[in-house]
Amino acid sequence: MIKFLFHRFDKTAAYFIAALAVLGVLIPILNLALPEASTFHIPTYLVSLWGKYLAYALLALALDLVWGYCGILSLGHGAFFALGGYAMGMYLMRQIGSRGVYADPILPDFMVFLNWKELPITWYFFDHFVYAIAMVILVPSLLALIFGWFAFRSRVTGVYLSIITQSLTYALLLAFFRNDMGFGGNNGLTDFKDILGFSIQAPTTRAILFSITALMLALGFIVARAMVASRFGQVLASIRDAESRTRFLGYRVENYKLMVFVVSAAMAGIAGALYVPQVGIINPSEFAPANSIEAVIWVAVGGRGTLIGAAIGAVLVNFAKTWLTGTFPDFWLYGLGALFIGVTLFLPKGIIGTLTARFNSGGKGDTA
Amino acid sequence: MTTDLTDSILYLDAVSVSFDGFKALNDLSFVVGRGELRAIIGPNGAGKTTMMDVVTGKTRPDKGAVVFDGSVDLTTQDESAIASLGIGRKFQKPTVFDYQTVEDNLLLAVEGPRTAFSSLFGWRSKVTAYQIYEALSIIRLGDLKYRLAGSLSHGQKQWLEIGMLLAQNPKLLLVDEPVAGMTDAETEETARLLTSIAGEHAVVVVEHDMSFVRALDCKVTCLHEGTVLAEGTIDSVSANDRVIDVYLGR
C-alpha cells in the first residue's frame, strides 16, 4: 500500500509536499511565537487569508483531477465545495447553542426568526463533529454519484456536460436562496462561535486550521497523484484523448469517469469545509456559476493536468485578486479576464506546464 | 443456415439500419467462418462502416440478427461488453493514445481485467513483458517503444493500432481501411501481416485499395446500398458485371 502511494513520485512532487509541510509549520510559528512588534510576525488575518488560498488550492486540485486528466470540464465544482462548506457551517451553527441572539438552545437564530418550532430533519446530528465531517464527504460524493451516473451513462460529454454542471450549481444556488430550504436563505450561516470547543476567533485555532488545511492539501495531492500515476490514471488519459478507442478496448468508460468524479467531488467538499471556519461565513453565493468558472481559470493559469500547477494557480490568482480588489477595486474583473486571455495566448499549458515542457526539452531532446 | 451459424464466428442475418429514412443497411446477411480472412469492398455509402458499427455495438440494428461465435447475440450489448467478448476494431482514422508511449498504448490493450477498481490497485503490473515484446516485434515498432504515440507517422500509427488489436487477442478483428496513407512497401507488409494472423483470429478487412485486396488472397464480399452485391474469389467478384457497374468502373 505504501509502495502503491509513493512509487513513481518524482522530485517535484516531493518538493511540493515539503513546501506545504514547511508552510504548515512555519506560518503558525511566525504568527503565535513571535511578538507582534517583530518584523517577521504574521498577523492572524493573514494566516486565515492564506488558509483560504490553500482551501481554494484543494478545490483546484480536485478540478484538475477531472478536467486535466479525464477531460471532464466541470463548470459546477463550486457546488461540491459549497455543499462541504454548508455541512461544516451547520456543525458550527449548532455549536453556538444558547449564545445566539435569541438564545434558543437548539434552534439557530434564523430558524427562531422564521418562527420555526423544531429543528428540520436535515439538521439532526449536526451537533456531532464526526457526523458533520462524514456529511462533508458524503453529501458532495453522493450528488456527484447520482449526477455522474446519469450523465456518463447517457454519454453526455464536452460542452454539453459543462453546461449541465453549470445548471446544477445554478439550481442549487436558487434552492439555497430560499428560506424554506432551511439553510439560512440568502444570509447563509455565520456568527460562528467555536469549533470542537475552541474559540473560532482565537489565533491558536486559526493557526491550527491553517495547518490542517495545508495538511489536507498535501494529502489530497498525494491521493490525486497516486491515482493519476496508476494504471487507472493511464486509462483516464486514454479516455481524455480517445474516448471511443478506450471503449472499444473493453474499458467501461462511464465507471472510470464516475469514480474520478466522485473522488474529486469529495475533495472539493473537504476544501469547502476547511474554507468556512476560516472565512467565518457560508452563503448561497458560493454556488454562483462564476465561482466555478473562476476555479477553472486557476487551473488553466497554473497548468491543466499538472496537479501542482492547479494548486499554485489557485494561490497566485487569489493573491492577485486580494491585491487588486484592495488597490483597484473596479479593476479586478478586467484583470481576471486579461489574465485568462493572456494565459490562453501565451502560456496555453499554464505556468507549470510551460516550465515542465521547457525543462524536459532542455534535458532529453525526445520531445514529440 | 443452422450449420452456418454454429460454424461461424460472425453471422449477420437480414440486418437493417436506417438513419432518418436513409437505409444504411438493407437486409444485409453474410457469414464469416472461424479464423477466416475476409475482405469487404464497395463504393462509399455502401454500408461498410455501418456494418462494423453494428457488430461492435456502436449502432443498434432496427431488425435482424447479429450473432458472434455461434451463440452470442450482439444486438443487446454495448461496445465495452462486445470488446470483452473478443472483438477488436481498428478505426478508419488511426486512433491511438497520443500522449502515451507506444509501449503504454500496447499495455492498455493487452487482454486482462478492465475494471476501474482493479486498475487503481496495481493491476497489470504483472502483464508479461513478453506480450508487449511480441506485439512490438510483429508491428516492428520495438525501437520506438518509448516514443509518444502522437509523434508517430500516419503509417506507424496504423500499425500501432493493429498491434493494440493483436494485444487484445480477439477472436475477431475488424479492420477499417488499414492501408490508407501507407506507402506501397508498407501496404505489402500489412497484407502479409493480416494474412499471417488469420487462422488464429478471424479477420474482416474493409478496403478500397484493390491491389491490397488482391494481395490478401481471400474471399471477397462486395456491398452496395446496404446489401451484398457479390461474394466469392477476387477474380469472380471483379468480373461481376454489377460490381463493375457500381464500383470498379469499366
mmCIF file of C-alpha atoms in Angstrom, chain B:
data_model
loop_
_atom_site.group_PDB
_atom_site.id
_atom_site.type_symbol
_atom_site.label_atom_id
_atom_site.label_comp_id
_atom_site.label_asym_id
_atom_site.label_seq_id
_atom_site.Cartn_x
_atom_site.Cartn_y
_atom_site.Cartn_z
ATOM 1 C CA MET B 1 -28.448 -21.906 -42.159
ATOM 2 C CA THR B 2 -28.038 -23.611 -38.787
ATOM 3 C CA THR B 3 -24.747 -25.265 -39.669
ATOM 4 C CA ASP B 4 -23.562 -21.898 -40.955
ATOM 5 C CA LEU B 5 -24.475 -20.396 -37.621
ATOM 6 C CA THR B 6 -22.647 -22.890 -35.439
ATOM 7 C CA ASP B 7 -19.521 -22.842 -37.597
ATOM 8 C CA SER B 8 -19.401 -19.083 -37.794
ATOM 9 C CA ILE B 9 -17.526 -16.511 -35.796
ATOM 10 C CA LEU B 10 -19.790 -13.773 -37.153
ATOM 11 C CA TYR B 11 -23.261 -14.274 -38.501
ATOM 12 C CA LEU B 12 -25.416 -11.465 -39.840
ATOM 13 C CA ASP B 13 -28.945 -12.252 -40.932
ATOM 14 C CA ALA B 14 -31.265 -9.710 -42.568
ATOM 15 C CA VAL B 15 -29.787 -6.754 -40.698
ATOM 16 C CA SER B 16 -31.320 -3.366 -41.448
ATOM 17 C CA VAL B 17 -30.345 0.053 -40.113
ATOM 18 C CA SER B 18 -31.783 3.349 -41.213
ATOM 19 C CA PHE B 19 -30.832 6.900 -40.324
ATOM 20 C CA ASP B 20 -33.620 9.419 -40.869
ATOM 21 C CA GLY B 21 -35.174 7.258 -43.533
ATOM 22 C CA PHE B 22 -31.882 6.516 -45.281
ATOM 23 C CA LYS B 23 -31.296 2.760 -45.288
ATOM 24 C CA ALA B 24 -27.625 2.354 -44.431
ATOM 25 C CA LEU B 25 -28.026 -1.419 -44.181
ATOM 26 C CA ASN B 26 -30.772 -3.183 -46.065
ATOM 27 C CA ASP B 27 -31.359 -6.856 -45.256
ATOM 28 C CA LEU B 28 -27.655 -7.462 -45.018
ATOM 29 C CA SER B 29 -26.718 -11.106 -44.497
ATOM 30 C CA PHE B 30 -23.298 -12.685 -44.549
ATOM 31 C CA VAL B 31 -21.287 -15.188 -42.565
ATOM 32 C CA VAL B 32 -17.635 -15.192 -41.569
ATOM 33 C CA GLY B 33 -16.124 -18.513 -40.528
ATOM 34 C CA ARG B 34 -13.765 -19.067 -37.597
ATOM 35 C CA GLY B 35 -10.244 -17.996 -38.442
ATOM 36 C CA GLU B 36 -11.340 -16.751 -41.848
ATOM 37 C CA LEU B 37 -9.817 -13.746 -43.597
ATOM 38 C CA ARG B 38 -12.477 -11.750 -45.414
ATOM 39 C CA ALA B 39 -12.248 -8.580 -47.458
ATOM 40 C CA ILE B 40 -15.211 -6.241 -47.762
ATOM 41 C CA ILE B 41 -15.279 -3.838 -50.677
ATOM 42 C CA GLY B 42 -17.868 -1.477 -52.023
ATOM 43 C CA PRO B 43 -18.441 2.134 -53.011
ATOM 44 C CA ASN B 44 -18.750 4.952 -50.469
ATOM 45 C CA GLY B 45 -22.038 4.752 -48.629
ATOM 46 C CA ALA B 46 -22.345 1.012 -49.249
ATOM 47 C CA GLY B 47 -22.687 0.413 -45.506
ATOM 48 C CA LYS B 48 -19.226 -0.977 -44.732
ATOM 49 C CA THR B 49 -18.558 1.190 -41.710
ATOM 50 C CA THR B 50 -22.170 0.946 -40.527
ATOM 51 C CA MET B 51 -21.809 -2.840 -40.632
ATOM 52 C CA MET B 52 -18.783 -2.543 -38.315
ATOM 53 C CA ASP B 53 -20.705 -0.163 -36.060
ATOM 54 C CA VAL B 54 -23.489 -2.723 -35.760
ATOM 55 C CA VAL B 55 -21.102 -5.582 -34.966
ATOM 56 C CA THR B 56 -19.186 -3.586 -32.344
ATOM 57 C CA GLY B 57 -22.279 -2.233 -30.605
ATOM 58 C CA LYS B 58 -21.936 1.389 -31.647
ATOM 59 C CA THR B 59 -25.172 1.273 -33.633
ATOM 60 C CA ARG B 60 -28.243 -0.806 -32.834
ATOM 61 C CA PRO B 61 -29.835 -2.522 -35.847
ATOM 62 C CA ASP B 62 -33.538 -1.843 -36.485
ATOM 63 C CA LYS B 63 -34.006 -5.503 -37.229
ATOM 64 C CA GLY B 64 -32.066 -8.647 -37.984
ATOM 65 C CA ALA B 65 -29.734 -10.942 -36.068
ATOM 66 C CA VAL B 66 -26.065 -10.400 -35.309
ATOM 67 C CA VAL B 67 -24.541 -13.463 -33.712
ATOM 68 C CA PHE B 68 -20.955 -13.870 -32.538
ATOM 69 C CA ASP B 69 -19.170 -17.173 -32.056
ATOM 70 C CA GLY B 70 -22.225 -19.226 -32.965
ATOM 71 C CA SER B 71 -24.314 -18.247 -29.963
ATOM 72 C CA VAL B 72 -23.802 -14.727 -28.572
ATOM 73 C CA ASP B 73 -26.395 -12.142 -29.583
ATOM 74 C CA LEU B 74 -24.515 -8.882 -30.138
ATOM 75 C CA THR B 75 -27.532 -6.638 -30.609
ATOM 76 C CA THR B 76 -28.171 -6.343 -26.880
ATOM 77 C CA GLN B 77 -24.611 -5.482 -25.799
ATOM 78 C CA ASP B 78 -22.599 -2.284 -25.712
ATOM 79 C CA GLU B 79 -19.101 -1.537 -27.022
ATOM 80 C CA SER B 80 -17.066 -2.483 -23.992
ATOM 81 C CA ALA B 81 -19.002 -5.719 -23.430
ATOM 82 C CA ILE B 82 -18.534 -6.683 -27.077
ATOM 83 C CA ALA B 83 -14.820 -5.844 -26.921
ATOM 84 C CA SER B 84 -14.509 -8.072 -23.857
ATOM 85 C CA LEU B 85 -16.182 -10.927 -25.738
ATOM 86 C CA GLY B 86 -13.254 -10.862 -28.142
ATOM 87 C CA ILE B 87 -13.973 -8.445 -30.970
ATOM 88 C CA GLY B 88 -11.306 -5.881 -31.760
ATOM 89 C CA ARG B 89 -11.775 -2.942 -34.066
ATOM 90 C CA LYS B 90 -9.417 -0.668 -35.943
ATOM 91 C CA PHE B 91 -10.913 2.642 -36.964
ATOM 92 C CA GLN B 92 -10.730 4.158 -40.393
ATOM 93 C CA LYS B 93 -8.782 7.100 -38.997
ATOM 94 C CA PRO B 94 -5.937 5.663 -36.927
ATOM 95 C CA THR B 95 -6.814 6.215 -33.282
ATOM 96 C CA VAL B 96 -4.126 5.749 -30.667
ATOM 97 C CA PHE B 97 -3.445 7.425 -27.333
ATOM 98 C CA ASP B 98 -1.256 10.329 -28.482
ATOM 99 C CA TYR B 99 0.075 11.380 -25.102
ATOM 100 C CA GLN B 100 1.203 7.927 -24.046
ATOM 101 C CA THR B 101 4.179 5.913 -25.193
ATOM 102 C CA VAL B 102 3.920 3.185 -27.803
ATOM 103 C CA GLU B 103 4.600 0.661 -25.056
ATOM 104 C CA ASP B 104 1.842 2.036 -22.809
ATOM 105 C CA ASN B 105 -0.607 2.008 -25.708
ATOM 106 C CA LEU B 106 0.009 -1.713 -26.061
ATOM 107 C CA LEU B 107 -0.088 -2.255 -22.314
ATOM 108 C CA LEU B 108 -3.556 -0.721 -22.164
ATOM 109 C CA ALA B 109 -4.695 -3.065 -24.909
ATOM 110 C CA VAL B 110 -3.316 -6.365 -23.584
ATOM 111 C CA GLU B 111 -6.128 -8.726 -22.638
ATOM 112 C CA GLY B 112 -6.945 -8.878 -18.944
ATOM 113 C CA PRO B 113 -9.162 -7.244 -16.322
ATOM 114 C CA ARG B 114 -10.533 -3.838 -17.238
ATOM 115 C CA THR B 115 -12.390 -2.636 -14.145
ATOM 116 C CA ALA B 116 -11.767 0.733 -12.538
ATOM 117 C CA PHE B 117 -11.049 -0.723 -9.107
ATOM 118 C CA SER B 118 -8.542 -3.268 -10.329
ATOM 119 C CA SER B 119 -6.746 -0.565 -12.276
ATOM 120 C CA LEU B 120 -6.245 1.551 -9.160
ATOM 121 C CA PHE B 121 -4.508 -1.192 -7.257
ATOM 122 C CA GLY B 122 -1.541 -2.268 -9.278
ATOM 123 C CA TRP B 123 -3.452 -4.134 -11.944
ATOM 124 C CA ARG B 124 -1.414 -5.179 -14.941
ATOM 125 C CA SER B 125 1.915 -4.669 -13.332
ATOM 126 C CA LYS B 126 2.035 -8.395 -13.975
ATOM 127 C CA VAL B 127 1.326 -8.227 -17.683
ATOM 128 C CA THR B 128 4.239 -10.155 -19.089
ATOM 129 C CA ALA B 129 6.806 -8.042 -20.802
ATOM 130 C CA TYR B 130 6.714 -10.824 -23.346
ATOM 131 C CA GLN B 131 3.181 -9.976 -24.511
ATOM 132 C CA ILE B 132 4.261 -6.426 -25.202
ATOM 133 C CA TYR B 133 7.528 -7.540 -26.764
ATOM 134 C CA GLU B 134 5.675 -9.895 -29.051
ATOM 135 C CA ALA B 135 3.265 -7.235 -30.238
ATOM 136 C CA LEU B 136 6.119 -4.750 -30.695
ATOM 137 C CA SER B 137 8.071 -7.139 -32.847
ATOM 138 C CA ILE B 138 5.068 -8.015 -35.007
ATOM 139 C CA ILE B 139 4.379 -4.349 -35.752
ATOM 140 C CA ARG B 140 8.131 -3.533 -35.860
ATOM 141 C CA LEU B 141 7.968 -0.589 -33.520
ATOM 142 C CA GLY B 142 10.375 -2.060 -30.946
ATOM 143 C CA ASP B 143 12.869 0.771 -31.396
ATOM 144 C CA LEU B 144 10.176 3.362 -30.857
ATOM 145 C CA LYS B 145 8.534 1.900 -27.777
ATOM 146 C CA TYR B 146 9.341 4.909 -25.571
ATOM 147 C CA ARG B 147 8.150 7.425 -28.159
ATOM 148 C CA LEU B 148 4.846 9.187 -27.643
ATOM 149 C CA ALA B 149 2.296 7.633 -29.972
ATOM 150 C CA GLY B 150 1.306 11.101 -31.170
ATOM 151 C CA SER B 151 4.749 11.567 -32.710
ATOM 152 C CA LEU B 152 4.487 8.520 -34.979
ATOM 153 C CA SER B 153 3.898 8.800 -38.719
ATOM 154 C CA HIS B 154 0.470 8.005 -40.109
ATOM 155 C CA GLY B 155 1.536 4.534 -41.249
ATOM 156 C CA GLN B 156 3.192 3.771 -37.904
ATOM 157 C CA LYS B 157 0.006 4.786 -36.095
ATOM 158 C CA GLN B 158 -1.951 2.385 -38.304
ATOM 159 C CA TRP B 159 0.452 -0.359 -37.308
ATOM 160 C CA LEU B 160 0.362 0.545 -33.654
ATOM 161 C CA GLU B 161 -3.404 0.325 -33.724
ATOM 162 C CA ILE B 162 -3.188 -3.092 -35.370
ATOM 163 C CA GLY B 163 -0.672 -4.067 -32.667
ATOM 164 C CA MET B 164 -3.135 -2.965 -29.983
ATOM 165 C CA LEU B 165 -5.763 -5.133 -31.633
ATOM 166 C CA LEU B 166 -3.438 -8.115 -31.569
ATOM 167 C CA ALA B 167 -2.555 -7.470 -27.922
ATOM 168 C CA GLN B 168 -6.266 -7.717 -27.131
ATOM 169 C CA ASN B 169 -6.074 -11.235 -28.552
ATOM 170 C CA PRO B 170 -9.575 -11.091 -30.013
ATOM 171 C CA LYS B 171 -11.330 -13.917 -31.835
ATOM 172 C CA LEU B 172 -12.429 -11.477 -34.498
ATOM 173 C CA LEU B 173 -10.621 -8.416 -35.801
ATOM 174 C CA LEU B 174 -12.491 -5.760 -37.737
ATOM 175 C CA VAL B 175 -10.044 -3.642 -39.673
ATOM 176 C CA ASP B 176 -11.298 -0.499 -41.386
ATOM 177 C CA GLU B 177 -9.079 0.765 -44.246
ATOM 178 C CA PRO B 178 -5.746 -0.311 -42.768
ATOM 179 C CA VAL B 179 -3.544 0.841 -45.641
ATOM 180 C CA ALA B 180 -4.915 4.339 -46.166
ATOM 181 C CA GLY B 181 -1.925 6.667 -46.210
ATOM 182 C CA MET B 182 0.652 3.886 -46.406
ATOM 183 C CA THR B 183 3.483 3.571 -48.894
ATOM 184 C CA ASP B 184 3.420 0.631 -51.306
ATOM 185 C CA ALA B 185 6.030 -1.210 -49.248
ATOM 186 C CA GLU B 186 4.021 -0.663 -46.057
ATOM 187 C CA THR B 187 0.868 -1.817 -47.843
ATOM 188 C CA GLU B 188 2.569 -5.054 -48.838
ATOM 189 C CA GLU B 189 3.799 -5.574 -45.286
ATOM 190 C CA THR B 190 0.292 -5.019 -43.944
ATOM 191 C CA ALA B 191 -1.173 -7.569 -46.348
ATOM 192 C CA ARG B 192 1.460 -10.062 -45.215
ATOM 193 C CA LEU B 193 0.735 -9.291 -41.559
ATOM 194 C CA LEU B 194 -3.038 -9.714 -41.897
ATOM 195 C CA THR B 195 -2.738 -12.992 -43.828
ATOM 196 C CA SER B 196 -0.328 -14.301 -41.196
ATOM 197 C CA ILE B 197 -2.638 -13.586 -38.258
ATOM 198 C CA ALA B 198 -5.710 -15.023 -39.974
ATOM 199 C CA GLY B 199 -6.308 -18.599 -38.933
ATOM 200 C CA GLU B 200 -5.626 -17.898 -35.302
ATOM 201 C CA HIS B 201 -8.018 -14.947 -35.440
ATOM 202 C CA ALA B 202 -10.811 -14.261 -37.884
ATOM 203 C CA VAL B 203 -10.116 -11.013 -39.727
ATOM 204 C CA VAL B 204 -12.573 -8.807 -41.612
ATOM 205 C CA VAL B 205 -10.892 -6.081 -43.645
ATOM 206 C CA VAL B 206 -12.674 -3.158 -45.269
ATOM 207 C CA GLU B 207 -10.539 -1.654 -48.007
ATOM 208 C CA HIS B 208 -10.721 0.296 -51.264
ATOM 209 C CA ASP B 209 -7.232 -0.495 -52.488
ATOM 210 C CA MET B 210 -7.868 -3.338 -54.941
ATOM 211 C CA SER B 211 -4.229 -4.388 -55.275
ATOM 212 C CA PHE B 212 -4.155 -4.732 -51.489
ATOM 213 C CA VAL B 213 -7.344 -6.808 -51.550
ATOM 214 C CA ARG B 214 -5.798 -8.984 -54.242
ATOM 215 C CA ALA B 215 -2.709 -9.453 -52.060
ATOM 216 C CA LEU B 216 -4.907 -10.658 -49.197
ATOM 217 C CA ASP B 217 -5.936 -13.557 -51.452
ATOM 218 C CA CYS B 218 -9.174 -14.328 -49.642
ATOM 219 C CA LYS B 219 -12.927 -14.439 -50.112
ATOM 220 C CA VAL B 220 -14.318 -11.019 -51.043
ATOM 221 C CA THR B 221 -17.739 -9.565 -50.261
ATOM 222 C CA CYS B 222 -18.892 -6.547 -52.219
ATOM 223 C CA LEU B 223 -21.521 -4.370 -50.540
ATOM 224 C CA HIS B 224 -23.765 -1.915 -52.308
ATOM 225 C CA GLU B 225 -26.629 0.134 -50.855
ATOM 226 C CA GLY B 226 -26.503 -1.795 -47.608
ATOM 227 C CA THR B 227 -26.699 -5.262 -49.008
ATOM 228 C CA VAL B 228 -24.426 -7.928 -50.504
ATOM 229 C CA LEU B 229 -23.939 -7.434 -54.208
ATOM 230 C CA ALA B 230 -21.494 -10.225 -54.889
ATOM 231 C CA GLU B 231 -19.390 -12.655 -52.940
ATOM 232 C CA GLY B 232 -16.602 -15.027 -53.916
ATOM 233 C CA THR B 233 -12.997 -15.011 -55.053
ATOM 234 C CA ILE B 234 -11.434 -11.720 -56.064
ATOM 235 C CA ASP B 235 -11.491 -12.794 -59.696
ATOM 236 C CA SER B 236 -15.141 -13.746 -59.733
ATOM 237 C CA VAL B 237 -16.205 -10.625 -57.853
ATOM 238 C CA SER B 238 -14.188 -8.267 -60.016
ATOM 239 C CA ALA B 239 -15.570 -9.943 -63.119
ATOM 240 C CA ASN B 240 -19.148 -9.489 -61.916
ATOM 241 C CA ASP B 241 -20.973 -7.044 -64.189
ATOM 242 C CA ARG B 242 -22.877 -5.311 -61.419
ATOM 243 C CA VAL B 243 -19.746 -4.851 -59.320
ATOM 244 C CA ILE B 244 -18.065 -3.301 -62.322
ATOM 245 C CA ASP B 245 -21.043 -1.014 -62.866
ATOM 246 C CA VAL B 246 -21.409 0.335 -59.348
ATOM 247 C CA TYR B 247 -17.895 0.153 -58.031
ATOM 248 C CA LEU B 248 -14.927 -0.786 -60.155
ATOM 249 C CA GLY B 249 -15.963 1.018 -63.316
ATOM 250 C CA ARG B 250 -15.380 -0.138 -66.852
#
